[in-house]
Coordinates of C-alpha atoms in Angstrom, one line a residue:
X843 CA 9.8 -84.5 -98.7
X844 CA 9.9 -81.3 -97.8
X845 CA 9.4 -77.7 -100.0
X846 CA 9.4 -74.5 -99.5
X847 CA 9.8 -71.7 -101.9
X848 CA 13.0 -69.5 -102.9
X849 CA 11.7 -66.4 -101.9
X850 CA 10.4 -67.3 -98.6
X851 CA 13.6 -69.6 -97.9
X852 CA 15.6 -66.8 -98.9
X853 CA 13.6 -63.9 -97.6
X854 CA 17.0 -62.5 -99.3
X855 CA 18.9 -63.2 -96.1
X856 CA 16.9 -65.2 -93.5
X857 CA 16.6 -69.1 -93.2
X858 CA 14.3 -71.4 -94.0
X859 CA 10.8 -71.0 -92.3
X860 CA 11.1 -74.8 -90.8
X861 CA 14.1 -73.2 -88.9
X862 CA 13.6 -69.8 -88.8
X863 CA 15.5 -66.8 -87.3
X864 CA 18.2 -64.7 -89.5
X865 CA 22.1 -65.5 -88.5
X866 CA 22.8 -61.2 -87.4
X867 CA 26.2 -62.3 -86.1
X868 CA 29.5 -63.5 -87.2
X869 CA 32.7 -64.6 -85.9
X870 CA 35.9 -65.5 -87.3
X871 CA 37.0 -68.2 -85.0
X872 CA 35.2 -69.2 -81.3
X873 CA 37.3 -67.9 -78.4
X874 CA 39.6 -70.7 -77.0
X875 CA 41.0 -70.3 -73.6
X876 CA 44.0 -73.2 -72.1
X877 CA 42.1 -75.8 -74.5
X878 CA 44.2 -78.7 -75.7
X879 CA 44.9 -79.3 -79.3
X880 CA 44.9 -82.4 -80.8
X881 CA 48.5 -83.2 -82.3
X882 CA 48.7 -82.5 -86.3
X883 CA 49.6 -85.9 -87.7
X884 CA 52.4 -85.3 -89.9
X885 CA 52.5 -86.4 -93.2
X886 CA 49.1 -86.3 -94.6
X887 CA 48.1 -82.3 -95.7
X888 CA 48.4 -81.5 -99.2
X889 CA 50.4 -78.7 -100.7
X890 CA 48.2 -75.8 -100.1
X891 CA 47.0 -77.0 -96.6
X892 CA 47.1 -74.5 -94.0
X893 CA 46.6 -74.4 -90.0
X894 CA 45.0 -71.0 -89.3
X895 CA 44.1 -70.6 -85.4
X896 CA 43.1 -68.1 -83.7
X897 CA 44.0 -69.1 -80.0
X898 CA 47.0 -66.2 -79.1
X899 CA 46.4 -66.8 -75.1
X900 CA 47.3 -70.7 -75.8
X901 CA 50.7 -71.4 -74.3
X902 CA 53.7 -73.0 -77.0
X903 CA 53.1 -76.1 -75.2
X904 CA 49.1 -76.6 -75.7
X905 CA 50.0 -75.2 -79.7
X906 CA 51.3 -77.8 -82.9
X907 CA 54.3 -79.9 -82.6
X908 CA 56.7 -76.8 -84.4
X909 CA 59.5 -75.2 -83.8
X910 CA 59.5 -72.4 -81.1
X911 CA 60.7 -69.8 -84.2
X912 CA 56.8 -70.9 -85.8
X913 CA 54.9 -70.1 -82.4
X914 CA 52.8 -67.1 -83.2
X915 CA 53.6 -63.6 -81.4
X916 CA 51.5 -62.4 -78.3
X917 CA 48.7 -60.6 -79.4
X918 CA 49.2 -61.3 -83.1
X919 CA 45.5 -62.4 -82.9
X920 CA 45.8 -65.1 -85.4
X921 CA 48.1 -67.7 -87.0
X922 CA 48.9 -68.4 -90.1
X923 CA 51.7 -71.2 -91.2
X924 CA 51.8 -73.5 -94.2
X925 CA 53.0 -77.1 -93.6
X926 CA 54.3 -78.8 -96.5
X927 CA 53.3 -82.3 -97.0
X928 CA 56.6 -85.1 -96.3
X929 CA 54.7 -87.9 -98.0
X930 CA 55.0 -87.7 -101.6
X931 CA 51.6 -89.6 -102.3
X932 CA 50.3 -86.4 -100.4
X933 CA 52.2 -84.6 -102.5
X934 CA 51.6 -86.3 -105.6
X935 CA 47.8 -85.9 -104.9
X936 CA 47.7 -82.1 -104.6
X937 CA 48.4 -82.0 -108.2
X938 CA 45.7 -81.7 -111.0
X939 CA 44.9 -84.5 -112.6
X940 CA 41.6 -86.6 -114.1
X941 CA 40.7 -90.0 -114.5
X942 CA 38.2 -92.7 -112.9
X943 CA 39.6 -91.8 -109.2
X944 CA 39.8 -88.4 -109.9
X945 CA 36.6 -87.0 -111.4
X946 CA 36.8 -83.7 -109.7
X947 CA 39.3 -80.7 -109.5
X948 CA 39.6 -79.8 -106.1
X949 CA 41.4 -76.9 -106.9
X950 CA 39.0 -75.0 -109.1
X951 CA 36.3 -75.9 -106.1
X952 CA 38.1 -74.6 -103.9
X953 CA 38.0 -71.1 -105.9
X954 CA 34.7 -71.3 -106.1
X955 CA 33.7 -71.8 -102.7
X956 CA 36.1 -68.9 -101.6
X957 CA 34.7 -66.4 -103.9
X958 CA 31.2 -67.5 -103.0
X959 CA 32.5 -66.6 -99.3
X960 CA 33.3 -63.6 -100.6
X961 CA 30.3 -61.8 -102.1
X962 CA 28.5 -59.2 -100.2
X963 CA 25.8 -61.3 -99.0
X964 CA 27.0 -64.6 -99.0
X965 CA 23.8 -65.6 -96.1
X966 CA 21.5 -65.4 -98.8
X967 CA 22.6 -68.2 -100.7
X968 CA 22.6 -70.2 -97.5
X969 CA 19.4 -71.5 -96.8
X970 CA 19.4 -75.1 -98.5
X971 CA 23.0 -76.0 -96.1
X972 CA 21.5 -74.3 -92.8
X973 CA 18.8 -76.2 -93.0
X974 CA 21.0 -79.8 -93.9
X975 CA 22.8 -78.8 -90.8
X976 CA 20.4 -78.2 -88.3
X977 CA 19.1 -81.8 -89.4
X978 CA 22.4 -83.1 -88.7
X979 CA 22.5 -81.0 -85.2
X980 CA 19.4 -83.2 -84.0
X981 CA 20.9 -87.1 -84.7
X982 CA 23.7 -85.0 -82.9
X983 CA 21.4 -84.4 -79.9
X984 CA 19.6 -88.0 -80.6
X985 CA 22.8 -89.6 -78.6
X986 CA 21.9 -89.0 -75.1
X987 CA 26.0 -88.3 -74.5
X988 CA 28.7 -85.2 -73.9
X989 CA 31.6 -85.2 -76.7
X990 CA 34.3 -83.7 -75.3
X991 CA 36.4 -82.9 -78.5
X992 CA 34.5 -82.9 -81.9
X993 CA 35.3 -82.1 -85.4
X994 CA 33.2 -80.7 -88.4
X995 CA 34.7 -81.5 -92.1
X996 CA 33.6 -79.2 -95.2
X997 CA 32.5 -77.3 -92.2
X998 CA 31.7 -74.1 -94.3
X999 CA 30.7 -71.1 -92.3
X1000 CA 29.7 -73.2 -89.5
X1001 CA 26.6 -74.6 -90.4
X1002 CA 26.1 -77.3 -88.0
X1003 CA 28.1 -75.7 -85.4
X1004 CA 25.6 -72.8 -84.5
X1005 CA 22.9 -75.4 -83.8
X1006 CA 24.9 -77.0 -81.1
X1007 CA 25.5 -76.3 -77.7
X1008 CA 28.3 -76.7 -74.9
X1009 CA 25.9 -79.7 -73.2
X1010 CA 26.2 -82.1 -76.1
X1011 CA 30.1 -80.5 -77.8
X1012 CA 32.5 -79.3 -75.4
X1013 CA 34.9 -78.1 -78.2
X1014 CA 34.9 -77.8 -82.0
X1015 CA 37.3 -78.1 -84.6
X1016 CA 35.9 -76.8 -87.8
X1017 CA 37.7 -78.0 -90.8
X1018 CA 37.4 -76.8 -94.4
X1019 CA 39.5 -76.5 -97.6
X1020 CA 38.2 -72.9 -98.4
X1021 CA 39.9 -70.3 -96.2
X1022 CA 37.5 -67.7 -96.9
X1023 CA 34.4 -69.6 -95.5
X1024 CA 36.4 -70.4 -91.9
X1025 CA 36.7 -66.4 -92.0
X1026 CA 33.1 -66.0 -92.3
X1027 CA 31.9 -68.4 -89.2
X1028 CA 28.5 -68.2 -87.4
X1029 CA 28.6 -67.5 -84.2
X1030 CA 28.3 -69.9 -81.9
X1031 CA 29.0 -71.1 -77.8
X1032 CA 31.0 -73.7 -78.2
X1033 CA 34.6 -73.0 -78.3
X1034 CA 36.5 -74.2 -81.9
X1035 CA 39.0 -74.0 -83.9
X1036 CA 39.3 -73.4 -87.6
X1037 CA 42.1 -75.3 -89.6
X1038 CA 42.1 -75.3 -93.6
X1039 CA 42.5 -78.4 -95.0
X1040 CA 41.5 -81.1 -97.2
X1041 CA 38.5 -83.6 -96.2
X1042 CA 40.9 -86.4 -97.7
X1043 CA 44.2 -85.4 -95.5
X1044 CA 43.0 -84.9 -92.3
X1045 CA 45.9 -83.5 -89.9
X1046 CA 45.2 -85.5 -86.8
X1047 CA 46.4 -88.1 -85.1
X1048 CA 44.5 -91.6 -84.8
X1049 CA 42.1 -91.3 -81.9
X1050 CA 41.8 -87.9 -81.8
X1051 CA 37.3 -86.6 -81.4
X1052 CA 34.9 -88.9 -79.8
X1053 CA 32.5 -87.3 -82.9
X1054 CA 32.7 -86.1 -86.5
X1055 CA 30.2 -84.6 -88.3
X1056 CA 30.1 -83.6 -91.9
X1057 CA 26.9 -81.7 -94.3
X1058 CA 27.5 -81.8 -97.9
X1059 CA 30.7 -81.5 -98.5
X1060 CA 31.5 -84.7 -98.9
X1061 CA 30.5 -85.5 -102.5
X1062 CA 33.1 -83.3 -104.1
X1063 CA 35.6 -85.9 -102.7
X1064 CA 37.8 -87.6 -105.2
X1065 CA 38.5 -90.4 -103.2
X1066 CA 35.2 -91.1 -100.8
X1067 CA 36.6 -94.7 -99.5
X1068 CA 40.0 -92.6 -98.5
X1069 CA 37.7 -89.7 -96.7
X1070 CA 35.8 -92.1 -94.5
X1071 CA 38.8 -94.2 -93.6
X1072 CA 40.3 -90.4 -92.2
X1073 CA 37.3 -89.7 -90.6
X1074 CA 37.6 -93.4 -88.7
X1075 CA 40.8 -93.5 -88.4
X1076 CA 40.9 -89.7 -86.4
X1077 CA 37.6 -91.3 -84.0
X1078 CA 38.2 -92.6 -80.4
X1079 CA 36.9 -96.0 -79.9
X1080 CA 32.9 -95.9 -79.6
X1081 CA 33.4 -92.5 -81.5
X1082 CA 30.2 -91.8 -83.9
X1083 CA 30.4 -90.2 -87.2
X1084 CA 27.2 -88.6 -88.1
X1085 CA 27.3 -87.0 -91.8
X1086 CA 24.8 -85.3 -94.7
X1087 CA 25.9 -85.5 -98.5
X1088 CA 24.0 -84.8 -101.8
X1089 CA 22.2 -88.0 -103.2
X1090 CA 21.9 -89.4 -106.8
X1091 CA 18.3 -87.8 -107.5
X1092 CA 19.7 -84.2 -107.1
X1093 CA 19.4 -81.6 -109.3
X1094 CA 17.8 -84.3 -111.9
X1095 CA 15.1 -81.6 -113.2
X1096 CA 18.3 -79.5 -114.1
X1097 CA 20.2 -82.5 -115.8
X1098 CA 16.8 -84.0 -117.9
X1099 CA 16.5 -80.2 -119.0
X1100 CA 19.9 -79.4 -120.0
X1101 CA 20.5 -82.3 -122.0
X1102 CA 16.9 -82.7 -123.9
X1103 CA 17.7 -78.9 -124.9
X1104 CA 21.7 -80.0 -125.8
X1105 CA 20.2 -82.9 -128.0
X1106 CA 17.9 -80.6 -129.6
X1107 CA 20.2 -77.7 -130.6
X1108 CA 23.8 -79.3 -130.4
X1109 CA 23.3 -82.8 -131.2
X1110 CA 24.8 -84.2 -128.1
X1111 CA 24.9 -83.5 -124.5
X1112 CA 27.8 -83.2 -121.6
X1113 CA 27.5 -83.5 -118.2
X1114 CA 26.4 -80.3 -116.8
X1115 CA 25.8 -81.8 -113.1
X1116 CA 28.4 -83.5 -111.2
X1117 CA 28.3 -87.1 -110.2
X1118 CA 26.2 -88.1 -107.2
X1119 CA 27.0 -91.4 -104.9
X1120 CA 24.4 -93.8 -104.7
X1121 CA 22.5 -95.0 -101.4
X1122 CA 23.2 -98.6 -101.9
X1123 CA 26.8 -98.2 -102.3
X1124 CA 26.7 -95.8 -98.7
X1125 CA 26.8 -98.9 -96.4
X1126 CA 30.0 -100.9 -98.4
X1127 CA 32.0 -97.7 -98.3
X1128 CA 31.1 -96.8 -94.3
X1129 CA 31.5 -100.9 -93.3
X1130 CA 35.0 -100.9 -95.6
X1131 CA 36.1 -97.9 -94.1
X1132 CA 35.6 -100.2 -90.4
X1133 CA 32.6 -98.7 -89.4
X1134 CA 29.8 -100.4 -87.8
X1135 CA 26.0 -100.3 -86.2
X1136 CA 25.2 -98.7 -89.9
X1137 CA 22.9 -96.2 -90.4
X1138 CA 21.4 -94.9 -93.8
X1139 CA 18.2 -93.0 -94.2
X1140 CA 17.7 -90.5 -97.4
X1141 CA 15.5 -87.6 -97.1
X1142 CA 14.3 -84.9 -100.1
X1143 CA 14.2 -81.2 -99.8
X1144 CA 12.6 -79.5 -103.1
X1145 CA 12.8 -75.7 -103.4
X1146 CA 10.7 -73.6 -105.7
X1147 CA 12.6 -71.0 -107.7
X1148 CA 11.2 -68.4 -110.4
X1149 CA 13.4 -70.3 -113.0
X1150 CA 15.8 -71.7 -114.2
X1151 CA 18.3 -69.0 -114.2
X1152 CA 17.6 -68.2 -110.6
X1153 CA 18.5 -71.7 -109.5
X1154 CA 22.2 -71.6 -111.2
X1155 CA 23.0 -68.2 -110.0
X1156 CA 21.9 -70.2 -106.3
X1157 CA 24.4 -72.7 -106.7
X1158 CA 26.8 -70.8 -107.9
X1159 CA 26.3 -68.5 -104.7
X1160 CA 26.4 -71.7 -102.7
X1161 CA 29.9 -72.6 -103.7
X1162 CA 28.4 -75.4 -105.9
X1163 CA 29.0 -75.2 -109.7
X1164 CA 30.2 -77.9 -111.3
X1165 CA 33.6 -78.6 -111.1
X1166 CA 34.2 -81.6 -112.6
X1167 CA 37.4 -82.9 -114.8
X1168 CA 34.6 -83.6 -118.5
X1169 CA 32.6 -80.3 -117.6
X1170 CA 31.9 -78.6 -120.7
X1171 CA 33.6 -75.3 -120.5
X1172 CA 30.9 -73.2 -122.0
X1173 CA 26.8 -73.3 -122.7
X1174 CA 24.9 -71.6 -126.0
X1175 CA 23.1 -68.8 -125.1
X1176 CA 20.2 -70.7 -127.8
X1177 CA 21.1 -74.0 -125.4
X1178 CA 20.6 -72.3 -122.1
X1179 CA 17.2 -70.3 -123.5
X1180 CA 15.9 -73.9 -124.4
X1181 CA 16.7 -75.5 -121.3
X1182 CA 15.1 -72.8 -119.7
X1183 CA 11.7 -73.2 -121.7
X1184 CA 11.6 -76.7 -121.1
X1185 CA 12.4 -76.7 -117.6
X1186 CA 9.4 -74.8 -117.7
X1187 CA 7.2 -76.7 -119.3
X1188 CA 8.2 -80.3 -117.9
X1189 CA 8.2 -79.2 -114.3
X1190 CA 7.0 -75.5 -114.0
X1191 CA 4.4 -75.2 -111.3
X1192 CA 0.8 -73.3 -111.9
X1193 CA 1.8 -70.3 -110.1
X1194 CA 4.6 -70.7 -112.4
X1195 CA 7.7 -71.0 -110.4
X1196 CA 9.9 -74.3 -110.8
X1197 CA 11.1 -77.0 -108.5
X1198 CA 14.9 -78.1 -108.0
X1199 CA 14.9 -81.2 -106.0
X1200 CA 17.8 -82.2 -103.3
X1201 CA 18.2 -85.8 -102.2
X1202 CA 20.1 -86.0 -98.9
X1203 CA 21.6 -88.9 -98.0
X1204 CA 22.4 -89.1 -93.9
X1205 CA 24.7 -91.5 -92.4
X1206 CA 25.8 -92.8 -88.7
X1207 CA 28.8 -95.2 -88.2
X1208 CA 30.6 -95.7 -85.2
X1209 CA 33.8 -96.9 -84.5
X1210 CA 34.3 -100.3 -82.7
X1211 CA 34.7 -100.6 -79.1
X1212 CA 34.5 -103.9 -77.0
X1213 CA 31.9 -102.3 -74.9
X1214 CA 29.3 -101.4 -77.2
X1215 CA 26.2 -103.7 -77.6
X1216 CA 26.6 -106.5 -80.1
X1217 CA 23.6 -108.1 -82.2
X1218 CA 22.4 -111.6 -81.3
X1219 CA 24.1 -114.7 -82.8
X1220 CA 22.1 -116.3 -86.0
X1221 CA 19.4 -118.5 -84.4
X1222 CA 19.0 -117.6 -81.0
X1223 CA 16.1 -116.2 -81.1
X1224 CA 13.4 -117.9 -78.7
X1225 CA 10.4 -117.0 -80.6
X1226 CA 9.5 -117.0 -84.1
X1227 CA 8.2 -113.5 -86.2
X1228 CA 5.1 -115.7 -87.7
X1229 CA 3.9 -116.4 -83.8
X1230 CA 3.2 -112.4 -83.8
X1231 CA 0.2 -112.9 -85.8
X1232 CA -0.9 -114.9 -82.0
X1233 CA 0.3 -113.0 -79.6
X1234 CA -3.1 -111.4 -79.2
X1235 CA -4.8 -114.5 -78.7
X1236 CA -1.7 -115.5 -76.1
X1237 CA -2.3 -112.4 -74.3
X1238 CA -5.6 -112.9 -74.0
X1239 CA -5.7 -116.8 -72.6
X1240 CA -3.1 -115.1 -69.8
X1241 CA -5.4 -112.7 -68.5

């Protein structure tokens, strides 16, 4: 597990010490020059979705599938179109709604993670998602491999991005449903692209980016079995997804303490923390989705805060309130003092700061390819696990 504190995390603006460094420098979009674009599979974007690019040296031809009448003019410096979705189960989707399959309303996070972009210092609040992506960067760099064309879903300000580098990603296509955050990118030297759109309508065509990478943005997905079968289904063959998403455990100091103090003064409790996948249900939904050579680790990342207070006004800053269908619209000021004291006293620290705990669940999938290695057949194994206990004794008779 690792901790650090909020203060030093923060240092109101710089990243955690594990990482270090301050991002000084921002971009809107990385300069493209004659790059090809993947073809926007048509179809498959809600509503809202947008393609915003900011490529005005790119010739019509190397641009979307439009019209010539939608072609940005020369030197407009960015584009702007909406695309309306043909499929009416698109369609059908972009509206509210709640139920079982629909537990979150993507709308309302959307507004919050676009007014968390637009704060004055939105940096400070990103410490805990800096530090997620650069561990995602490094399984990146684990495969010993160039990916030509890549794509980052719930990409955010670019959090994975600035830890990689033209040798491992030749080009980048960011993709998130908040347009502020894609105005707000960290500068980086790989070339990308920043499209808005929906992690569960991804506007590509099949066998588009040898990788996809994804840090927590994934577990505000209504439909989690639908968002990985888009992310394969948009992967070459032998294409690797490599992703990061919030675990079960999260947050559970918050959610004991916020109950026990809803019990206590109410009489009852709602659920003040959003629903969390579990780890054992991570492989099902990657092999269903027609992934394989699975990969699953979990990982915990606890962060000390003065209280509790200080760690909702951090989420909120992150983009991360709860935004789910049964939230309870409102807390008692009596409710929220109580929480606070118990909070205190269940997990407060002797130095008397408070932990908030982050399970992060990481994943690697790849997409089938004839080429790649294969495991064994059942049975053909030529020697037994229980002759290890002898293989000292074997090595030793040979020399």
């Amino acid at each position: 597990m690792r901790s650090w504190s909020r203060a030093h995390a923060l240092g109101r603006g710089d990243a955690p010490a594990c990482r270090g460094g301050t991002i000084g420098l921002w971009q809107r979009v990385g300069e493209l020059s004659a790059c090809a674009v993947p073809p926007i599979r048509t179809g498959t974007l809600s509503a809202w979705a947008r393609v915003l690019f900011a490529c005005p040296l790119m010739s019509a031809a190397a641009l979307l599938r439009v019209p010539g009448s939608l072609l940005p003019r020369a030197g407009s410096g960015c584009w702007c179109r909406r695309f309306w979705a043909a499929s009416g189960e698109t369609a059908a989707a972009a509206s509210p709604g709640s139920g079982a399959r629909s537990p979150f309303d993507r709308q309302l996070k959307r507004k919050q993670k676009n007014w968390a972009a637009l704060q004055p210092e939105p940096a400070k609040y990103d410490y805990l998602r800096e530090e997620v992506g650069g561990r995602v960067a490094d399984r990146v760099f684990d495969i010993t491999r160039t990916f030509p064309l890549a794509l980052d879903v719930g990409c955010g300000s670019g959090y994975i991005a600035q830890y990689l580098n033209k040798e491992t990603v030749e080009k980048l296509f960011q993709v998130d449903m908040a347009e502020n955050a894609l105005k707000n990118t960290m500068e980086t030297e790989i070339p990308t692209v920043s499209v808005v759109a929906d992690e569960e309508f991804l506007p590509f065509k099949e066998d588009t980016f040898d990788l996809v990478v994804s840090s927590l943005s994934l577990h505000w997905v209504n439909d989690l079995p639908r968002a990985f079968r888009e992310i394969h289904q948009v992967l070459k063959p032998d294409g690797v997804f490599i992703g990061a998403m919030f675990g079960g455990e999260t947050l559970y100091e918050l959610r004991c303490s916020l109950q026990l103090a809803e019990l206590e003064r109410e009489g009852g409790f709602s659920p003040h923390v959003s629903p969390f996948t579990h780890v054992s249900d991570l492989g099902h939904l990657l092999g269903g989705a027609g992934f394989n050579t699975l990969t699953v680790d979990t990982d915990e990342i606890q962060v000390n805060y003065p209280g509790m207070f200080e760690i909702m006004e951090d989420l909120k800053g992150m983009g991360e309130s709860n935004c789910s269908w049964n939230r309870k619209p409102i807390l008692h000021r009596e409710t929220m003092l109580a929480a606070a004291a118990i909070y205190q006293e269940m997990y407060g620290s002797n130095d008397g700061s408070v932990p908030a705990t982050f399970q992060i669940y990481y994943m690697i999938g790849w997409k089938f390819q004839e080429s790649q290695a294969r495991p064994a057949q059942r049975g053909s194994a030529t020697v037994s696990f229980g002759d290890l206990a002898k293989i000292n004794a074997l090595i030793s008779r040979k020399k």
